[in-house]
PDB file of C-alpha atoms in Angstrom:
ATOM      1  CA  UNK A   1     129.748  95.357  57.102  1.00 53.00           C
ATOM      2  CA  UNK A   2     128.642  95.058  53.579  1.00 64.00           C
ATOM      3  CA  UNK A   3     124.933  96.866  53.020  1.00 82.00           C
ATOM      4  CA  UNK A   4     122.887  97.853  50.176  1.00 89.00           C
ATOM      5  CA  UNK A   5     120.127 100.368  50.185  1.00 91.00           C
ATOM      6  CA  UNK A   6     117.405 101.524  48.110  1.00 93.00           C
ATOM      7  CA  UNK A   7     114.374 103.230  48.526  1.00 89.00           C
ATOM      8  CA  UNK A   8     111.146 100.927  48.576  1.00 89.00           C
ATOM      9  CA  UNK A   9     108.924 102.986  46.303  1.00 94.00           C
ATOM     10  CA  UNK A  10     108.493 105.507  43.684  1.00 96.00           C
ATOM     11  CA  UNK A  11     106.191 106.645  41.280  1.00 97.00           C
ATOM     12  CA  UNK A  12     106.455 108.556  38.220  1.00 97.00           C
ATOM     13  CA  UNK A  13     104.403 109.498  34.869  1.00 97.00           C
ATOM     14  CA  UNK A  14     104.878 108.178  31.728  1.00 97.00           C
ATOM     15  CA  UNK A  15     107.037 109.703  29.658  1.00 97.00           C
ATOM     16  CA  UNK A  16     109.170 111.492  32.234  1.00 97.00           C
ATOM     17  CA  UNK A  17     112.494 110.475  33.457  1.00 97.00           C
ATOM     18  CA  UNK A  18     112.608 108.041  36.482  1.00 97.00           C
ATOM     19  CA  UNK A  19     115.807 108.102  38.624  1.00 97.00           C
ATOM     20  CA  UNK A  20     116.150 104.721  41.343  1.00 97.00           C
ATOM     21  CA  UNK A  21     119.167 105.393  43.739  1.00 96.00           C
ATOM     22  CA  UNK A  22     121.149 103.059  45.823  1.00 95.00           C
ATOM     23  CA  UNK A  23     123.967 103.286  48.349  1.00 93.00           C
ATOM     24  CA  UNK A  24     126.104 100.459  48.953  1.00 89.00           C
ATOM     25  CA  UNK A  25     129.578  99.842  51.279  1.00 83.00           C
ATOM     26  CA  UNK A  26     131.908  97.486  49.795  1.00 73.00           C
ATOM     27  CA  UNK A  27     135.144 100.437  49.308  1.00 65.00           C
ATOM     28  CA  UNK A  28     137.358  97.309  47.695  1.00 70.00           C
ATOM     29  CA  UNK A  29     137.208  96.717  43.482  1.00 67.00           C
ATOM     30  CA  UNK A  30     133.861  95.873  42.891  1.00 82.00           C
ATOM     31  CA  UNK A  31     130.994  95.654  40.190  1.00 87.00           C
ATOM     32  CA  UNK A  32     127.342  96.815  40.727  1.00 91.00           C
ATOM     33  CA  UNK A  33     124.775  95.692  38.742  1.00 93.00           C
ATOM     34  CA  UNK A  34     121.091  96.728  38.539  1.00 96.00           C
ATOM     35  CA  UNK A  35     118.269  93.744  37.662  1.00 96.00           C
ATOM     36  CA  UNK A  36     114.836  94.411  37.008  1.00 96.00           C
ATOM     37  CA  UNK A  37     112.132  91.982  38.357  1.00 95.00           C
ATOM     38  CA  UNK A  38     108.757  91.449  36.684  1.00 94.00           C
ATOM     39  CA  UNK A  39     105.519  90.170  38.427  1.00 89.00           C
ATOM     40  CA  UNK A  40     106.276  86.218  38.976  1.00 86.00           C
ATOM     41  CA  UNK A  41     109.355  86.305  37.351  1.00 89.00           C
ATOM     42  CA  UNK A  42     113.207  86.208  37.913  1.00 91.00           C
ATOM     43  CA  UNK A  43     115.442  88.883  37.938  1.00 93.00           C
ATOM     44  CA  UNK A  44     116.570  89.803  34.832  1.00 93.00           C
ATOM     45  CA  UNK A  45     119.911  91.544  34.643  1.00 92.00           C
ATOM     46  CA  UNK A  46     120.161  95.436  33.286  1.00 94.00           C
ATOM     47  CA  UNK A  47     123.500  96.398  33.408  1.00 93.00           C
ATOM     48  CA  UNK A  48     126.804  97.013  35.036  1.00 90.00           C
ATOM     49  CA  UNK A  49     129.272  98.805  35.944  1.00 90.00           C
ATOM     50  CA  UNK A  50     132.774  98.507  37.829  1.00 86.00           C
ATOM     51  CA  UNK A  51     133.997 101.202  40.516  1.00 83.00           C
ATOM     52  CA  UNK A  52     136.433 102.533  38.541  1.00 83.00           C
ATOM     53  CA  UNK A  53     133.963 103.814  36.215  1.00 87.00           C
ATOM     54  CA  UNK A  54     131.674 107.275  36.278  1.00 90.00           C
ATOM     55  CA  UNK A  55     128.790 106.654  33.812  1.00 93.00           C
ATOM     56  CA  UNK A  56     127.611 104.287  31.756  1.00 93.00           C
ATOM     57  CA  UNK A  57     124.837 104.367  29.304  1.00 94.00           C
ATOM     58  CA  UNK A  58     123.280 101.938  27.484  1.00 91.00           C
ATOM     59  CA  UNK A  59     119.876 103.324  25.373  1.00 94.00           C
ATOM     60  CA  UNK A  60     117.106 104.494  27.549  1.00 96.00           C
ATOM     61  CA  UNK A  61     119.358 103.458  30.838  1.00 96.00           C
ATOM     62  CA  UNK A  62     122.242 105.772  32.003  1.00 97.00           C
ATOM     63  CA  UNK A  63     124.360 104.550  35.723  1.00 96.00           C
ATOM     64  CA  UNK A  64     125.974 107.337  37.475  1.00 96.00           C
ATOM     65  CA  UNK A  65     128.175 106.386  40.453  1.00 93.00           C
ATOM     66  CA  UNK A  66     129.628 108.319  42.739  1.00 91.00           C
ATOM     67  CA  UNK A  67     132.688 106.632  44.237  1.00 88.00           C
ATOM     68  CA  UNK A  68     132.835 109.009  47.177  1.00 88.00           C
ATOM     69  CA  UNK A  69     129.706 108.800  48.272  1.00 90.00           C
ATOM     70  CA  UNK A  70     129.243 105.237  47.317  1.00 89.00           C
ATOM     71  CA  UNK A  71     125.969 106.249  45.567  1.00 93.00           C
ATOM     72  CA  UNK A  72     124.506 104.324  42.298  1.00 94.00           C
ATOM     73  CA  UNK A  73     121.955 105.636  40.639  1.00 96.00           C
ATOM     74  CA  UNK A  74     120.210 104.388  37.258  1.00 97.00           C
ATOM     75  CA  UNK A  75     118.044 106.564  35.010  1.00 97.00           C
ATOM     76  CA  UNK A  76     115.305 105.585  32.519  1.00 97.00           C
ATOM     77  CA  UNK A  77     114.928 107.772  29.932  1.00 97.00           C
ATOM     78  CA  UNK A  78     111.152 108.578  28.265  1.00 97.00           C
ATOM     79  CA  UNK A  79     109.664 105.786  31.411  1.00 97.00           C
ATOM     80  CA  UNK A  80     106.791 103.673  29.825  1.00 96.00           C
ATOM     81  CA  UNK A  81     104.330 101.233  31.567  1.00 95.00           C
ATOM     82  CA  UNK A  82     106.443  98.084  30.814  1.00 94.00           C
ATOM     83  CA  UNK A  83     109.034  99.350  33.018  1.00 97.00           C
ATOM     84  CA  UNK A  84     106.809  98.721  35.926  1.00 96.00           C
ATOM     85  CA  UNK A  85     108.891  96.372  38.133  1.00 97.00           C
ATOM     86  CA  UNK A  86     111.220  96.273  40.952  1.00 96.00           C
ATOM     87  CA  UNK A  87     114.957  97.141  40.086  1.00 97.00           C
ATOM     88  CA  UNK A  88     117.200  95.448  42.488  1.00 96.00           C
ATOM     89  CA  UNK A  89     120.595  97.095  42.808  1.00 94.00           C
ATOM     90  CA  UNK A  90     123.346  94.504  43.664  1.00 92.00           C
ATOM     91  CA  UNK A  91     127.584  94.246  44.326  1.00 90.00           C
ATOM     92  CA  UNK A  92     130.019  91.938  44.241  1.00 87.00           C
ATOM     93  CA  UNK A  93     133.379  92.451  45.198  1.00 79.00           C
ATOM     94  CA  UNK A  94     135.854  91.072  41.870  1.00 70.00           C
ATOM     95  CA  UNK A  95     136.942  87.543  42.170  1.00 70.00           C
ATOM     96  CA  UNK A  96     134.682  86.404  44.628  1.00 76.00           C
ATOM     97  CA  UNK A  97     131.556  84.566  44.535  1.00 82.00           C
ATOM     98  CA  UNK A  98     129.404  86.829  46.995  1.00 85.00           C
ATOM     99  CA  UNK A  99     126.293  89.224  45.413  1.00 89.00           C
ATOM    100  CA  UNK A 100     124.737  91.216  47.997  1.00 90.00           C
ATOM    101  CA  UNK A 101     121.319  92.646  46.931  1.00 91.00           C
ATOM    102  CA  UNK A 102     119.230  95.828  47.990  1.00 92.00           C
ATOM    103  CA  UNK A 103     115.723  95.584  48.910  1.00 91.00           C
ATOM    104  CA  UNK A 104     114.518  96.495  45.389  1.00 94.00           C
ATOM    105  CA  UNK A 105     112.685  99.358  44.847  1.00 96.00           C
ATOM    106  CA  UNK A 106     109.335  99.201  43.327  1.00 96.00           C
ATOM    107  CA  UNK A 107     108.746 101.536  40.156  1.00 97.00           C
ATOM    108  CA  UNK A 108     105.268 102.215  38.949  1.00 97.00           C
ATOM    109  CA  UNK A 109     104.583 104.053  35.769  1.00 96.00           C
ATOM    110  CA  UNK A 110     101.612 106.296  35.680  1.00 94.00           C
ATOM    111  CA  UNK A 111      99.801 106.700  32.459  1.00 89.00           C
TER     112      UNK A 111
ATOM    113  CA  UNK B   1     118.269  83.284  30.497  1.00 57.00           C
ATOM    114  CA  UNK B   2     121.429  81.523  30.687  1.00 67.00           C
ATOM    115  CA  UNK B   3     118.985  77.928  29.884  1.00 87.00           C
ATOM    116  CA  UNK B   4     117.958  77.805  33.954  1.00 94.00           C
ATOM    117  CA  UNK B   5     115.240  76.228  34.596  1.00 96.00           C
ATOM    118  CA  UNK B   6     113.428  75.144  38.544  1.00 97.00           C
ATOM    119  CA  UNK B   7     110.861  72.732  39.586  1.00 97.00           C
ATOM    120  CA  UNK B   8     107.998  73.238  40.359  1.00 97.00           C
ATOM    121  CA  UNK B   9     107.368  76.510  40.017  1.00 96.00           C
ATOM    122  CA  UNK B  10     104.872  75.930  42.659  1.00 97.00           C
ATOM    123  CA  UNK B  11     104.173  74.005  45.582  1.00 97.00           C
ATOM    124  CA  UNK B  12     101.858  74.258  48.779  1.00 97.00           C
ATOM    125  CA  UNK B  13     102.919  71.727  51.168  1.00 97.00           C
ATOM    126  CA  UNK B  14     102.362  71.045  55.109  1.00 97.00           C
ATOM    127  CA  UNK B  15     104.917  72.221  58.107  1.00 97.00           C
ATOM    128  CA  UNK B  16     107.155  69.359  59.214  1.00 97.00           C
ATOM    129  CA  UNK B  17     107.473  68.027  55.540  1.00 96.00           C
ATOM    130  CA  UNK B  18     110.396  67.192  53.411  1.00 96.00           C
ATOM    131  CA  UNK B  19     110.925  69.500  50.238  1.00 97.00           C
ATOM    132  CA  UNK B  20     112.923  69.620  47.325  1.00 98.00           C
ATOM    133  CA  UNK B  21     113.279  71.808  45.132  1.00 98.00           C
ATOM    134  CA  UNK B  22     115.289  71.477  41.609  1.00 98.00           C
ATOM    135  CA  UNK B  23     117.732  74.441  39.727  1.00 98.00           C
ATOM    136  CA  UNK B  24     118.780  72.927  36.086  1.00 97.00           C
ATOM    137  CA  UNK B  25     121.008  74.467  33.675  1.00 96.00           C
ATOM    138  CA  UNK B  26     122.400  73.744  30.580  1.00 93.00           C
ATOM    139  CA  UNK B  27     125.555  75.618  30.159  1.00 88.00           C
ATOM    140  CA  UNK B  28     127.921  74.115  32.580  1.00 89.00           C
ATOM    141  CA  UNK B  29     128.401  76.678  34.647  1.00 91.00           C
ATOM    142  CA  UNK B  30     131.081  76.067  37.927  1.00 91.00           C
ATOM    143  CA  UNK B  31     128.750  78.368  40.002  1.00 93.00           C
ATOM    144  CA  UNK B  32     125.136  78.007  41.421  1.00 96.00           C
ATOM    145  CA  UNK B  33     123.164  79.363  43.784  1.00 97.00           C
ATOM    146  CA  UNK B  34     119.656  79.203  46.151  1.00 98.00           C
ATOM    147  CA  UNK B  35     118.450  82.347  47.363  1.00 97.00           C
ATOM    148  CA  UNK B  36     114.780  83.446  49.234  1.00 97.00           C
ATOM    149  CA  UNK B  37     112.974  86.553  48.204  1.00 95.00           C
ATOM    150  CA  UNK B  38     110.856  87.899  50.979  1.00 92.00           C
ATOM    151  CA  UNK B  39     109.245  91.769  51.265  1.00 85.00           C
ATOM    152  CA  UNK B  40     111.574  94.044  52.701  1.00 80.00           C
ATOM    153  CA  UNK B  41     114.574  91.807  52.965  1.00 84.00           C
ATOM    154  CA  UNK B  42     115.012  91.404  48.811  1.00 86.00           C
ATOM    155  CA  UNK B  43     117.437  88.602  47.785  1.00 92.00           C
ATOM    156  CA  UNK B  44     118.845  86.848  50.734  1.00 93.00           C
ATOM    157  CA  UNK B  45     121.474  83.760  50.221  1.00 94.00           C
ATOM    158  CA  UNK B  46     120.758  80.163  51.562  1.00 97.00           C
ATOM    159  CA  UNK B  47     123.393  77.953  49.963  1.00 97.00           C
ATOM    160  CA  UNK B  48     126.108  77.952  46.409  1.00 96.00           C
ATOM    161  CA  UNK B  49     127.780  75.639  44.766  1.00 96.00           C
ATOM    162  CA  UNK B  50     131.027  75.983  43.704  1.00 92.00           C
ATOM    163  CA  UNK B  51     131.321  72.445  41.515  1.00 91.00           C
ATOM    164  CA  UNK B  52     129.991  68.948  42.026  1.00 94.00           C
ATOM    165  CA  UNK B  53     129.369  67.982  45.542  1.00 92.00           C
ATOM    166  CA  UNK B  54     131.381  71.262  46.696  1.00 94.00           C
ATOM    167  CA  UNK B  55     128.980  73.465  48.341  1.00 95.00           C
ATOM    168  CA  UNK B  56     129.293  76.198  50.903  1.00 94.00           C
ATOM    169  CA  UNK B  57     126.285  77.908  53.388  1.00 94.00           C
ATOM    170  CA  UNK B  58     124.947  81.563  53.038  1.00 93.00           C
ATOM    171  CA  UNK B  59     123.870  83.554  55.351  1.00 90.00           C
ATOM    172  CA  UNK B  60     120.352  82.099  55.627  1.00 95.00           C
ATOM    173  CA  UNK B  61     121.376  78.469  55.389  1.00 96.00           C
ATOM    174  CA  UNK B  62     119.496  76.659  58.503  1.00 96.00           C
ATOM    175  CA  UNK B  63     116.723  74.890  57.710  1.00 96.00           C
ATOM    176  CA  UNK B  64     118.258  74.200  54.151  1.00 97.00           C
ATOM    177  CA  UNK B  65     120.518  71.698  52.642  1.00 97.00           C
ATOM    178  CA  UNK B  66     121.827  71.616  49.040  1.00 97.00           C
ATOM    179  CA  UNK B  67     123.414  68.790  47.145  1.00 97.00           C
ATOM    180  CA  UNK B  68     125.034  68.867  43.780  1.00 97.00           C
ATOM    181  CA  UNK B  69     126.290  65.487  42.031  1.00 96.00           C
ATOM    182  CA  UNK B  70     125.843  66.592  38.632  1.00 95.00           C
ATOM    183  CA  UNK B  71     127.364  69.984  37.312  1.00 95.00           C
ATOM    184  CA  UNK B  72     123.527  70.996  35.629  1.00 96.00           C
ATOM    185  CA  UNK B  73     121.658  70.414  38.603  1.00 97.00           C
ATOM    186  CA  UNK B  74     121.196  71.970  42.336  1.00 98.00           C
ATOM    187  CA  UNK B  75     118.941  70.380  44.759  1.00 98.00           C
ATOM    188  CA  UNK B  76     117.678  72.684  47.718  1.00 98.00           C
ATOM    189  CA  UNK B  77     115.951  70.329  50.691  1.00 98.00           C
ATOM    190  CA  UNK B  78     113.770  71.940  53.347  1.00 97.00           C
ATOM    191  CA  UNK B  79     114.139  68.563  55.519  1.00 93.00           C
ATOM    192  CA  UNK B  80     110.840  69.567  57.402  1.00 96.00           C
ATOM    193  CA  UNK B  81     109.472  72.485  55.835  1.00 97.00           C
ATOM    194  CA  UNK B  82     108.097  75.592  58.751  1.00 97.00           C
ATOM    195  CA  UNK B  83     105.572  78.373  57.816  1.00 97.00           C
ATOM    196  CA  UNK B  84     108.712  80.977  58.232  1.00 96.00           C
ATOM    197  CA  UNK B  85     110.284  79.077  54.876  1.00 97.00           C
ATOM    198  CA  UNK B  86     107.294  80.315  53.088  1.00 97.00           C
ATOM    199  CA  UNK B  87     109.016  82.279  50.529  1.00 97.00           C
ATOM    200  CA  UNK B  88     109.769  82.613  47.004  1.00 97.00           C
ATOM    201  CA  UNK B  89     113.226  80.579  45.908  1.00 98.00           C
ATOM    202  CA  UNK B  90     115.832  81.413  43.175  1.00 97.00           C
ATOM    203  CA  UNK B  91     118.493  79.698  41.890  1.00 97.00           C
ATOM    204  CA  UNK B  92     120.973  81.683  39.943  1.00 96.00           C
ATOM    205  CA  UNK B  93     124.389  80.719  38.212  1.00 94.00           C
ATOM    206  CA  UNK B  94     127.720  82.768  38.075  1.00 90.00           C
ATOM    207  CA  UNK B  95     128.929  83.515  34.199  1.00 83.00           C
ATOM    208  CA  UNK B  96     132.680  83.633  33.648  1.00 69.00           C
ATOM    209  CA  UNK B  97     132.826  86.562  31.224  1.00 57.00           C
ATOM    210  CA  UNK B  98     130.674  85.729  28.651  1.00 49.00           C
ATOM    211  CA  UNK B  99     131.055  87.379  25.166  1.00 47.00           C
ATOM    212  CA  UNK B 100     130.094  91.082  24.963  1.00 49.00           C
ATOM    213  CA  UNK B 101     130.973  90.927  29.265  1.00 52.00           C
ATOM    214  CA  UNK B 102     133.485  92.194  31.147  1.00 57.00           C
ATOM    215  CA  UNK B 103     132.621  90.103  34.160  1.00 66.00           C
ATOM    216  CA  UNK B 104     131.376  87.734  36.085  1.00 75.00           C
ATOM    217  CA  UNK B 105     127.141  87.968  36.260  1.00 82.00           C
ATOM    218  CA  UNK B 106     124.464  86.123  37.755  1.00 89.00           C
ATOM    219  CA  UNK B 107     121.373  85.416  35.776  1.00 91.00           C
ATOM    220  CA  UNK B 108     118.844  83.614  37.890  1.00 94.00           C
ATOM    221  CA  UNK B 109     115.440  81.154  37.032  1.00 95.00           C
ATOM    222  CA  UNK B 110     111.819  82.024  37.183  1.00 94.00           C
ATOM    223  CA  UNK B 111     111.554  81.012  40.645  1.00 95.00           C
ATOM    224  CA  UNK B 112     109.971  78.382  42.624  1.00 97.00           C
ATOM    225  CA  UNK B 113     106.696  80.060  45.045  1.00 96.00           C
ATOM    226  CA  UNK B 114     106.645  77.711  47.799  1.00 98.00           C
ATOM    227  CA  UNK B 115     103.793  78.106  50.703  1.00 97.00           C
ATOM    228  CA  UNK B 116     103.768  75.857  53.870  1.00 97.00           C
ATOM    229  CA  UNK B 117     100.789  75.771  55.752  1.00 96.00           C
TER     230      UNK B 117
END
C-alpha cells in the first residue's frame, strides 16, 4: 500500500549541513514534495520534484531521489535557527487528487 | 498562501457537541480539502471537495461531514464532537499549475486547534 516514512527527530548545529530523508512506495509517475511547518502554523510548501528527476536545487535546499530505492532526501545548506520546524515529506501520484504525508520530522538547530 | 483562510483558529468545546469549522479561499480553486494533524500520525485526510456540493471521504472520515455550496468555502461538522477528535485541522486547496509550476500543489491554512473536553 502507499507509505511514507521519515525519521521523527534530528538535531544539528548551526551552520552545518542538515540532511532529512524519507522513503515512500508509490512506483507509478508521481511528484514528492517537501513542506516545512512552523510552531502554530500551516505547512508551507518547499519544493518539488517529479520521479523522473535526480536532483533538484533551489538555493540553500538541494532534493536527491533515488528512484530505486524510493529514497528522498532534502539538504539545507549553512542550517540556521529559523529553519527549526518540522519538514513533512509528501506524494501524489500525477492526475489524481490523493497527497499522502510522512510523519514529519522535527529539525532543531543548535546555536 | 494561496488567500486560505479558517475559522476559528481556536475552539475548546464539550464532547457530544456540534462543531463547525470554516476553510475560505479566494482563488477559486476546484479542489479542497480537511485534514487532522496528530503526533506521530502527521497529516491524515478526513474529507475533499472536488466542486460545489461534490465531495468524497478520506481515510479518516467518521465522525466528520463536509459540505460545500459555494466554490470559496468548505464546512467540516463534527456532529457531536468526542475527546479522540481533539486535534489540530487543516484545510488545504489543490493548484492547477500555477505560473512558475509544473504541477499540481497543495498549499494549506493556518489551522484550526480544536480541544474537546
Amino acid at each position: 500500500g502507499e507509505d511514507v516514512e521519515q525519521s521523527l527527530f534530528l538535531s544539528v548545529r548551526e551552520g552545518d549541513s542538515s540532511v532529512i530523508n524519507c522513503t515512500y512506495t508509490d512506483s507509478s509517475s508521481t511528484y514528492l514534495y517537501w513542506y516545512k511547518q512552523e510552531p502554530g502554523a500551516g505547512l508551507q510548501l518547499l519544493t518539488y520534484i517529479f520521479s523522473n528527476m535526480d536532483m533538484k536545487q533551489d538555493q540553500r535546499l538541494t532534493v536527491l531521489l533515488n528512484k530505486k530505492d524510493k529514497h528522498l532526501s532534502l539538504r539545507i545548506a549553512d542550517t540556521q535557527t529559523g529553519d527549526s520546524a518540522i519538514y513533512f515529506c509528501a506524494e501524489s501520484a500525477s492526475g489524481t487528487y490523493k497527497y499522502i504525508f510522512g510523519t514529519g520530522t522535527r529539525l532543531k538547530v543548535l546555536a | 498562501d494561496a488567500g486560505i483562510t479558517q475559522s476559528p483558529r481556536h475552539k475548546v468545546t464539550e464532547t457530544g457537541t456540534p462543531v463547525t469549522l470554516r476553510c475560505h479561499q479566494t482563488e477559486n480553486h476546484r479542489y479542497m480539502y480537511w485534514y487532522r494533524q496528530d503526533p506521530g500520525h502527521g497529516l491524515r485526510l478526513i474529507h475533499y471537495s472536488y466542486g460545489v456540493k461534490d465531495t468524497d471521504k478520506g481515510e479518516v472520515s467518521d465522525g466528520y461531514s463536509v459540505s460545500r455550496s459555494k466554490t470559496e468555502d468548505f464546512l467540516l461538522t463534527l456532529e457531536s464532537a468526542t475527546s479522540s477528535q481533539t486535534s489540530v485541522y487543516f484545510c488545504a486547496i489543490k493548484t492547477a499549475g500555477l505560473a512558475g509550476e509544473t504541477t499540481d500543489t497543495q498549499y494549506f491554512g493556518p489551522g484550526t486547534r480544536l480541544t474537546v473536553l
